[in-house]
PDB file of C-alpha atoms in Angstrom:
ATOM      1  CA  ASP A  57       0.000   0.000   0.000  1.00 61.00           C
ATOM      2  CA  ALA A  58       1.355   3.390  -0.981  1.00 61.00           C
ATOM      3  CA  LYS A  59       2.320   5.566   1.953  1.00 89.00           C
ATOM      4  CA  THR A  60       2.188   9.273   2.571  1.00 95.00           C
ATOM      5  CA  THR A  61       4.489  11.473   4.624  1.00 96.00           C
ATOM      6  CA  GLN A  62       3.415  14.763   6.149  1.00 97.00           C
ATOM      7  CA  PRO A  63       4.963  17.195   8.659  1.00 97.00           C
ATOM      8  CA  ASN A  64       3.741  16.523  12.198  1.00 97.00           C
ATOM      9  CA  SER A  65       2.560  20.092  12.753  1.00 98.00           C
ATOM     10  CA  MET A  66       2.377  23.515  11.165  1.00 98.00           C
ATOM     11  CA  GLU A  67       1.413  26.973  12.280  1.00 97.00           C
ATOM     12  CA  SER A  68      -0.149  29.804  10.359  1.00 96.00           C
ATOM     13  CA  ASN A  69      -1.589  33.203  11.075  1.00 96.00           C
ATOM     14  CA  GLU A  70      -5.272  33.818  10.654  1.00 96.00           C
ATOM     15  CA  GLU A  71      -6.318  35.193   7.267  1.00 96.00           C
ATOM     16  CA  GLU A  72      -3.077  34.088   5.618  1.00 96.00           C
ATOM     17  CA  PRO A  73      -2.656  31.282   3.080  1.00 96.00           C
ATOM     18  CA  VAL A  74      -1.520  27.874   4.283  1.00 97.00           C
ATOM     19  CA  HIS A  75       0.358  25.309   2.225  1.00 98.00           C
ATOM     20  CA  LEU A  76       0.246  21.781   3.620  1.00 98.00           C
ATOM     21  CA  PRO A  77       2.679  19.391   1.891  1.00 98.00           C
ATOM     22  CA  CYS A  78       2.396  15.640   1.385  1.00 97.00           C
ATOM     23  CA  ASN A  79       4.988  13.270  -0.055  1.00 97.00           C
ATOM     24  CA  HIS A  80       3.856  10.073  -1.742  1.00 96.00           C
ATOM     25  CA  SER A  81       6.884   8.902  -3.676  1.00 94.00           C
ATOM     26  CA  THR A  82       5.546   5.344  -4.147  1.00 92.00           C
ATOM     27  CA  ILE A  83       2.242   6.452  -5.655  1.00 93.00           C
ATOM     28  CA  SER A  84       0.996   4.328  -8.530  1.00 89.00           C
ATOM     29  CA  GLY A  85      -0.443   5.707 -11.734  1.00 89.00           C
ATOM     30  CA  THR A  86      -3.988   4.810 -10.706  1.00 88.00           C
ATOM     31  CA  ASP A  87      -3.957   6.223  -7.167  1.00 91.00           C
ATOM     32  CA  TYR A  88      -6.114   9.242  -6.410  1.00 93.00           C
ATOM     33  CA  ILE A  89      -4.820  11.772  -3.874  1.00 95.00           C
ATOM     34  CA  HIS A  90      -7.392  12.638  -1.227  1.00 95.00           C
ATOM     35  CA  TRP A  91      -7.266  15.136   1.626  1.00 97.00           C
ATOM     36  CA  TYR A  92      -9.407  14.935   4.734  1.00 97.00           C
ATOM     37  CA  ARG A  93      -9.360  16.901   7.928  1.00 98.00           C
ATOM     38  CA  GLN A  94     -10.457  16.091  11.429  1.00 97.00           C
ATOM     39  CA  LEU A  95     -11.604  18.772  13.802  1.00 95.00           C
ATOM     40  CA  PRO A  96     -11.446  18.049  17.538  1.00 91.00           C
ATOM     41  CA  SER A  97     -13.980  15.454  18.698  1.00 88.00           C
ATOM     42  CA  GLN A  98     -15.370  14.960  15.183  1.00 93.00           C
ATOM     43  CA  GLY A  99     -15.055  12.391  12.404  1.00 95.00           C
ATOM     44  CA  PRO A 100     -12.810  13.187   9.431  1.00 96.00           C
ATOM     45  CA  GLU A 101     -14.367  15.309   6.713  1.00 96.00           C
ATOM     46  CA  TYR A 102     -13.588  15.473   3.024  1.00 95.00           C
ATOM     47  CA  VAL A 103     -11.591  18.429   1.770  1.00 97.00           C
ATOM     48  CA  ILE A 104     -10.537  17.730  -1.817  1.00 97.00           C
ATOM     49  CA  HIS A 105      -9.145  15.074  -4.139  1.00 95.00           C
ATOM     50  CA  GLY A 106      -7.450  14.794  -7.524  1.00 95.00           C
ATOM     51  CA  LEU A 107      -5.636  12.448  -9.872  1.00 94.00           C
ATOM     52  CA  THR A 108      -3.241  14.419 -12.061  1.00 94.00           C
ATOM     53  CA  SER A 109      -4.453  17.980 -12.516  1.00 92.00           C
ATOM     54  CA  ASN A 110      -4.698  20.706  -9.923  1.00 94.00           C
ATOM     55  CA  VAL A 111      -8.146  21.007  -8.375  1.00 95.00           C
ATOM     56  CA  ASN A 112     -10.086  23.813  -6.730  1.00 95.00           C
ATOM     57  CA  ASN A 113     -13.228  23.774  -4.632  1.00 94.00           C
ATOM     58  CA  ARG A 114     -14.887  26.095  -2.150  1.00 91.00           C
ATOM     59  CA  MET A 115     -12.748  24.806   0.714  1.00 90.00           C
ATOM     60  CA  ALA A 116      -9.265  24.571  -0.779  1.00 96.00           C
ATOM     61  CA  SER A 117      -6.992  23.977  -3.741  1.00 97.00           C
ATOM     62  CA  LEU A 118      -4.911  20.904  -4.459  1.00 98.00           C
ATOM     63  CA  ALA A 119      -1.637  21.279  -6.312  1.00 98.00           C
ATOM     64  CA  ILE A 120      -0.218  18.007  -7.651  1.00 97.00           C
ATOM     65  CA  ALA A 121       3.406  17.770  -8.742  1.00 97.00           C
ATOM     66  CA  GLU A 122       4.038  16.827 -12.335  1.00 96.00           C
ATOM     67  CA  ASP A 123       5.579  13.479 -11.317  1.00 96.00           C
ATOM     68  CA  ARG A 124       2.729  12.992  -8.775  1.00 96.00           C
ATOM     69  CA  LYS A 125       5.176  12.133  -6.028  1.00 96.00           C
ATOM     70  CA  SER A 126       4.019  15.037  -3.911  1.00 97.00           C
ATOM     71  CA  SER A 127       1.036  17.302  -3.476  1.00 97.00           C
ATOM     72  CA  THR A 128       0.125  20.442  -1.567  1.00 98.00           C
ATOM     73  CA  LEU A 129      -3.169  21.378   0.001  1.00 98.00           C
ATOM     74  CA  ILE A 130      -3.695  25.125  -0.108  1.00 98.00           C
ATOM     75  CA  LEU A 131      -6.068  26.939   2.228  1.00 97.00           C
ATOM     76  CA  HIS A 132      -6.308  30.378   0.701  1.00 94.00           C
ATOM     77  CA  ARG A 133      -7.241  32.312   3.802  1.00 95.00           C
ATOM     78  CA  ALA A 134      -7.002  30.396   7.058  1.00 95.00           C
ATOM     79  CA  THR A 135      -9.538  30.939   9.798  1.00 96.00           C
ATOM     80  CA  LEU A 136      -9.559  29.680  13.373  1.00 96.00           C
ATOM     81  CA  ARG A 137     -12.071  27.054  12.270  1.00 95.00           C
ATOM     82  CA  ASP A 138      -9.427  25.523  10.003  1.00 96.00           C
ATOM     83  CA  ALA A 139      -7.416  24.341  13.011  1.00 97.00           C
ATOM     84  CA  ALA A 140      -7.502  20.562  12.597  1.00 97.00           C
ATOM     85  CA  VAL A 141      -5.451  17.496  11.700  1.00 98.00           C
ATOM     86  CA  TYR A 142      -5.102  17.222   7.925  1.00 98.00           C
ATOM     87  CA  TYR A 143      -4.621  13.815   6.349  1.00 97.00           C
ATOM     88  CA  CYS A 144      -3.329  13.056   2.865  1.00 97.00           C
ATOM     89  CA  ILE A 145      -4.529   9.632   1.644  1.00 94.00           C
ATOM     90  CA  LEU A 146      -4.012   7.605  -1.529  1.00 92.00           C
ATOM     91  CA  ARG A 147      -6.977   5.666  -2.949  1.00 89.00           C
ATOM     92  CA  PRO A 148      -6.517   3.069  -5.683  1.00 85.00           C
ATOM     93  CA  MET A 149      -8.745   3.489  -8.712  1.00 82.00           C
ATOM     94  CA  ASN A 150      -9.485  -0.106  -9.455  1.00 72.00           C
ATOM     95  CA  ARG A 151      -9.657  -2.252  -6.360  1.00 67.00           C
ATOM     96  CA  ASP A 152     -11.238  -2.396  -2.947  1.00 66.00           C
ATOM     97  CA  ASP A 153      -9.100  -0.186  -0.896  1.00 73.00           C
ATOM     98  CA  LYS A 154      -7.536  -0.163   2.454  1.00 77.00           C
ATOM     99  CA  ILE A 155      -7.955   3.524   3.162  1.00 83.00           C
ATOM    100  CA  ILE A 156      -4.886   3.932   5.324  1.00 86.00           C
ATOM    101  CA  PHE A 157      -4.320   7.140   7.254  1.00 91.00           C
ATOM    102  CA  GLY A 158      -0.817   8.464   7.810  1.00 90.00           C
ATOM    103  CA  LYS A 159       0.018  10.516  10.862  1.00 92.00           C
ATOM    104  CA  GLY A 160      -1.334  13.737   9.358  1.00 96.00           C
ATOM    105  CA  THR A 161      -0.404  17.352   9.996  1.00 98.00           C
ATOM    106  CA  ARG A 162      -1.806  19.186  12.982  1.00 98.00           C
ATOM    107  CA  LEU A 163      -2.483  22.737  11.821  1.00 98.00           C
ATOM    108  CA  HIS A 164      -2.484  25.505  14.423  1.00 97.00           C
ATOM    109  CA  ILE A 165      -3.987  28.869  13.484  1.00 97.00           C
ATOM    110  CA  LEU A 166      -2.763  31.904  15.381  1.00 96.00           C
ATOM    111  CA  PRO A 167      -5.232  34.763  15.849  1.00 92.00           C
TER     112      PRO A 167
ATOM    113  CA  ASP B  59     -28.562  13.272   2.372  1.00 65.00           C
ATOM    114  CA  THR B  60     -24.782  12.959   2.684  1.00 68.00           C
ATOM    115  CA  GLU B  61     -24.718  11.744   6.246  1.00 92.00           C
ATOM    116  CA  VAL B  62     -23.290   8.717   7.950  1.00 97.00           C
ATOM    117  CA  THR B  63     -25.126   8.258  11.232  1.00 97.00           C
ATOM    118  CA  GLN B  64     -23.561   6.384  14.127  1.00 98.00           C
ATOM    119  CA  THR B  65     -25.243   5.281  17.333  1.00 97.00           C
ATOM    120  CA  PRO B  66     -24.731   5.449  20.191  1.00 97.00           C
ATOM    121  CA  LYS B  67     -22.495   8.504  20.480  1.00 97.00           C
ATOM    122  CA  HIS B  68     -21.166   7.303  23.829  1.00 97.00           C
ATOM    123  CA  LEU B  69     -21.048   3.808  25.289  1.00 97.00           C
ATOM    124  CA  VAL B  70     -19.677   2.521  28.572  1.00 97.00           C
ATOM    125  CA  MET B  71     -19.506  -1.241  28.919  1.00 96.00           C
ATOM    126  CA  GLY B  72     -18.046  -3.788  31.249  1.00 94.00           C
ATOM    127  CA  MET B  73     -15.592  -6.417  30.127  1.00 93.00           C
ATOM    128  CA  THR B  74     -18.254  -9.139  30.265  1.00 93.00           C
ATOM    129  CA  ASN B  75     -20.936  -7.188  28.427  1.00 93.00           C
ATOM    130  CA  LYS B  76     -22.147  -7.619  24.870  1.00 96.00           C
ATOM    131  CA  LYS B  77     -23.020  -4.450  23.003  1.00 97.00           C
ATOM    132  CA  SER B  78     -23.251  -3.215  19.421  1.00 98.00           C
ATOM    133  CA  LEU B  79     -22.337  -0.090  17.525  1.00 98.00           C
ATOM    134  CA  LYS B  80     -24.537   0.869  14.596  1.00 98.00           C
ATOM    135  CA  CYS B  81     -23.882   2.800  11.418  1.00 98.00           C
ATOM    136  CA  GLU B  82     -26.344   3.877   8.727  1.00 98.00           C
ATOM    137  CA  GLN B  83     -26.039   5.621   5.378  1.00 96.00           C
ATOM    138  CA  HIS B  84     -28.630   6.309   2.694  1.00 93.00           C
ATOM    139  CA  MET B  85     -26.334   7.410  -0.113  1.00 93.00           C
ATOM    140  CA  GLY B  86     -26.411   4.064  -1.907  1.00 92.00           C
ATOM    141  CA  HIS B  87     -22.716   3.523  -1.177  1.00 92.00           C
ATOM    142  CA  ARG B  88     -21.380   0.058  -1.885  1.00 90.00           C
ATOM    143  CA  ALA B  89     -18.426   0.235   0.503  1.00 92.00           C
ATOM    144  CA  MET B  90     -18.552   0.676   4.265  1.00 94.00           C
ATOM    145  CA  TYR B  91     -15.714   0.795   6.753  1.00 95.00           C
ATOM    146  CA  TRP B  92     -14.993   0.539  10.467  1.00 97.00           C
ATOM    147  CA  TYR B  93     -12.056   2.418  12.000  1.00 97.00           C
ATOM    148  CA  LYS B  94     -10.684   2.604  15.528  1.00 98.00           C
ATOM    149  CA  GLN B  95      -9.045   5.813  16.727  1.00 97.00           C
ATOM    150  CA  LYS B  96      -7.101   6.308  19.926  1.00 97.00           C
ATOM    151  CA  ALA B  97      -6.413   9.781  21.292  1.00 94.00           C
ATOM    152  CA  LYS B  98      -3.898  11.822  19.273  1.00 93.00           C
ATOM    153  CA  LYS B  99      -3.505   9.013  16.751  1.00 95.00           C
ATOM    154  CA  PRO B 100      -4.794   8.592  13.185  1.00 95.00           C
ATOM    155  CA  PRO B 101      -7.757   6.297  12.511  1.00 96.00           C
ATOM    156  CA  GLU B 102      -6.782   2.631  12.089  1.00 95.00           C
ATOM    157  CA  LEU B 103      -8.693   0.538   9.582  1.00 95.00           C
ATOM    158  CA  MET B 104     -10.497  -2.474  11.051  1.00 97.00           C
ATOM    159  CA  PHE B 105     -12.926  -3.815   8.440  1.00 96.00           C
ATOM    160  CA  VAL B 106     -14.107  -3.085   4.898  1.00 93.00           C
ATOM    161  CA  TYR B 107     -17.416  -4.268   3.465  1.00 94.00           C
ATOM    162  CA  SER B 108     -18.021  -4.207  -0.256  1.00 91.00           C
ATOM    163  CA  TYR B 109     -21.500  -4.980  -1.603  1.00 92.00           C
ATOM    164  CA  GLU B 110     -22.473  -6.249   1.849  1.00 94.00           C
ATOM    165  CA  LYS B 111     -19.637  -8.765   1.957  1.00 94.00           C
ATOM    166  CA  LEU B 112     -16.590  -8.538   4.192  1.00 95.00           C
ATOM    167  CA  SER B 113     -13.661  -7.817   1.886  1.00 92.00           C
ATOM    168  CA  ILE B 114     -10.929  -6.705   4.282  1.00 91.00           C
ATOM    169  CA  ASN B 115     -10.270  -7.670   7.902  1.00 94.00           C
ATOM    170  CA  GLU B 116      -7.137  -6.042   9.255  1.00 93.00           C
ATOM    171  CA  SER B 117      -6.397  -8.908  11.669  1.00 94.00           C
ATOM    172  CA  VAL B 118      -8.865  -7.574  14.201  1.00 97.00           C
ATOM    173  CA  PRO B 119      -9.395  -9.700  17.358  1.00 97.00           C
ATOM    174  CA  SER B 120     -12.528 -11.837  17.278  1.00 96.00           C
ATOM    175  CA  ARG B 121     -14.043  -9.925  20.194  1.00 97.00           C
ATOM    176  CA  PHE B 122     -14.983  -7.414  17.465  1.00 98.00           C
ATOM    177  CA  SER B 123     -17.528  -8.893  15.067  1.00 98.00           C
ATOM    178  CA  PRO B 124     -18.776  -6.853  12.107  1.00 98.00           C
ATOM    179  CA  GLU B 125     -22.080  -7.402  10.362  1.00 98.00           C
ATOM    180  CA  CYS B 126     -23.676  -5.841   7.305  1.00 97.00           C
ATOM    181  CA  PRO B 127     -27.402  -6.713   7.365  1.00 96.00           C
ATOM    182  CA  ASN B 128     -28.171  -4.671   4.230  1.00 94.00           C
ATOM    183  CA  SER B 129     -26.634  -2.079   1.959  1.00 91.00           C
ATOM    184  CA  SER B 130     -27.466   0.791   4.329  1.00 96.00           C
ATOM    185  CA  LEU B 131     -26.488  -0.662   7.678  1.00 97.00           C
ATOM    186  CA  LEU B 132     -23.251  -1.712   9.310  1.00 98.00           C
ATOM    187  CA  ASN B 133     -22.936  -3.067  12.824  1.00 98.00           C
ATOM    188  CA  LEU B 134     -19.978  -3.763  15.047  1.00 98.00           C
ATOM    189  CA  HIS B 135     -20.733  -6.330  17.746  1.00 98.00           C
ATOM    190  CA  LEU B 136     -18.593  -6.097  20.852  1.00 97.00           C
ATOM    191  CA  HIS B 137     -17.997  -8.891  23.352  1.00 96.00           C
ATOM    192  CA  ALA B 138     -15.462  -9.481  26.112  1.00 95.00           C
ATOM    193  CA  LEU B 139     -13.596  -6.283  25.380  1.00 96.00           C
ATOM    194  CA  GLN B 140     -10.561  -5.078  27.262  1.00 96.00           C
ATOM    195  CA  PRO B 141      -9.936  -1.601  28.702  1.00 97.00           C
ATOM    196  CA  GLU B 142      -7.373  -0.955  25.952  1.00 97.00           C
ATOM    197  CA  ASP B 143     -10.213  -1.237  23.423  1.00 97.00           C
ATOM    198  CA  SER B 144     -11.553   2.061  24.700  1.00 98.00           C
ATOM    199  CA  ALA B 145     -11.419   4.410  21.715  1.00 98.00           C
ATOM    200  CA  LEU B 146     -13.426   6.361  19.167  1.00 98.00           C
ATOM    201  CA  TYR B 147     -14.968   3.999  16.612  1.00 98.00           C
ATOM    202  CA  LEU B 148     -15.598   5.583  13.241  1.00 98.00           C
ATOM    203  CA  CYS B 149     -17.803   4.338  10.448  1.00 98.00           C
ATOM    204  CA  ALA B 150     -17.350   5.512   6.859  1.00 96.00           C
ATOM    205  CA  SER B 151     -18.926   4.859   3.486  1.00 95.00           C
ATOM    206  CA  SER B 152     -17.971   5.497  -0.115  1.00 92.00           C
ATOM    207  CA  GLY B 153     -19.584   5.127  -3.497  1.00 86.00           C
ATOM    208  CA  GLY B 154     -16.741   3.259  -5.085  1.00 72.00           C
ATOM    209  CA  ARG B 155     -13.077   3.344  -5.687  1.00 75.00           C
ATOM    210  CA  GLY B 156     -10.472   5.966  -6.301  1.00 78.00           C
ATOM    211  CA  GLY B 157     -12.246   9.132  -7.196  1.00 79.00           C
ATOM    212  CA  ASN B 158     -15.189   8.841  -4.829  1.00 86.00           C
ATOM    213  CA  THR B 159     -15.499  10.822  -1.625  1.00 90.00           C
ATOM    214  CA  ILE B 160     -15.373   8.973   1.682  1.00 91.00           C
ATOM    215  CA  TYR B 161     -17.990  10.080   4.176  1.00 94.00           C
ATOM    216  CA  PHE B 162     -17.340   9.589   7.891  1.00 96.00           C
ATOM    217  CA  GLY B 163     -19.712   9.497  10.807  1.00 97.00           C
ATOM    218  CA  GLU B 164     -19.106  11.438  13.988  1.00 96.00           C
ATOM    219  CA  GLY B 165     -18.025   8.285  15.750  1.00 97.00           C
ATOM    220  CA  SER B 166     -18.985   6.309  18.828  1.00 98.00           C
ATOM    221  CA  TRP B 167     -16.917   6.918  21.945  1.00 97.00           C
ATOM    222  CA  LEU B 168     -16.428   3.587  23.690  1.00 98.00           C
ATOM    223  CA  THR B 169     -15.189   3.176  27.238  1.00 97.00           C
ATOM    224  CA  VAL B 170     -14.529  -0.317  28.575  1.00 97.00           C
ATOM    225  CA  VAL B 171     -14.463  -0.566  32.357  1.00 96.00           C
TER     226      VAL B 171
END
């Protein structure tokens, strides 16, 4: 199973952009890159996902490296409510998947 | 409706008790999952059901017994648990592989005394 590596923690100031990196050097050509976040005392929630091209939605942007061995989740303007643990996950396209969580990045937002 | 509903939210049980955790989704998802999460740790996969059949068991002790009575429901039967099994148990569902979103419930907080 492909693995992901993320920094343990990051800090950002409120209302500034945040770039959360994820390395997945063993990614296969059919793995999707998903990002989820988990707020305190809640279940994980979907943020964004992509395969090869960069993706944008109302919550965030996902920048995928050309070789797909890394990706970056971009929160354009962090708020205090964005303080959470962010997980980068790989999902295979064509088989039942073990959705394996890495350690994630704990994001702290400073007011 | 994009919700995964888990009940109960909190459960305290003795080591000799038998109890069940329940999970429900009405999104027509074919895959459902159970995870266990200890404090300050990432969720750990326990079981995966695909089309109501158990497809992945991550070597979970037999005191945890999953059941999928129909395409909308997933149960986790608990028996003879140990205090170290106290954790947040998360249920998730997904419409398919790869490019489909995974939806998580809020979890059931289990305390074994």
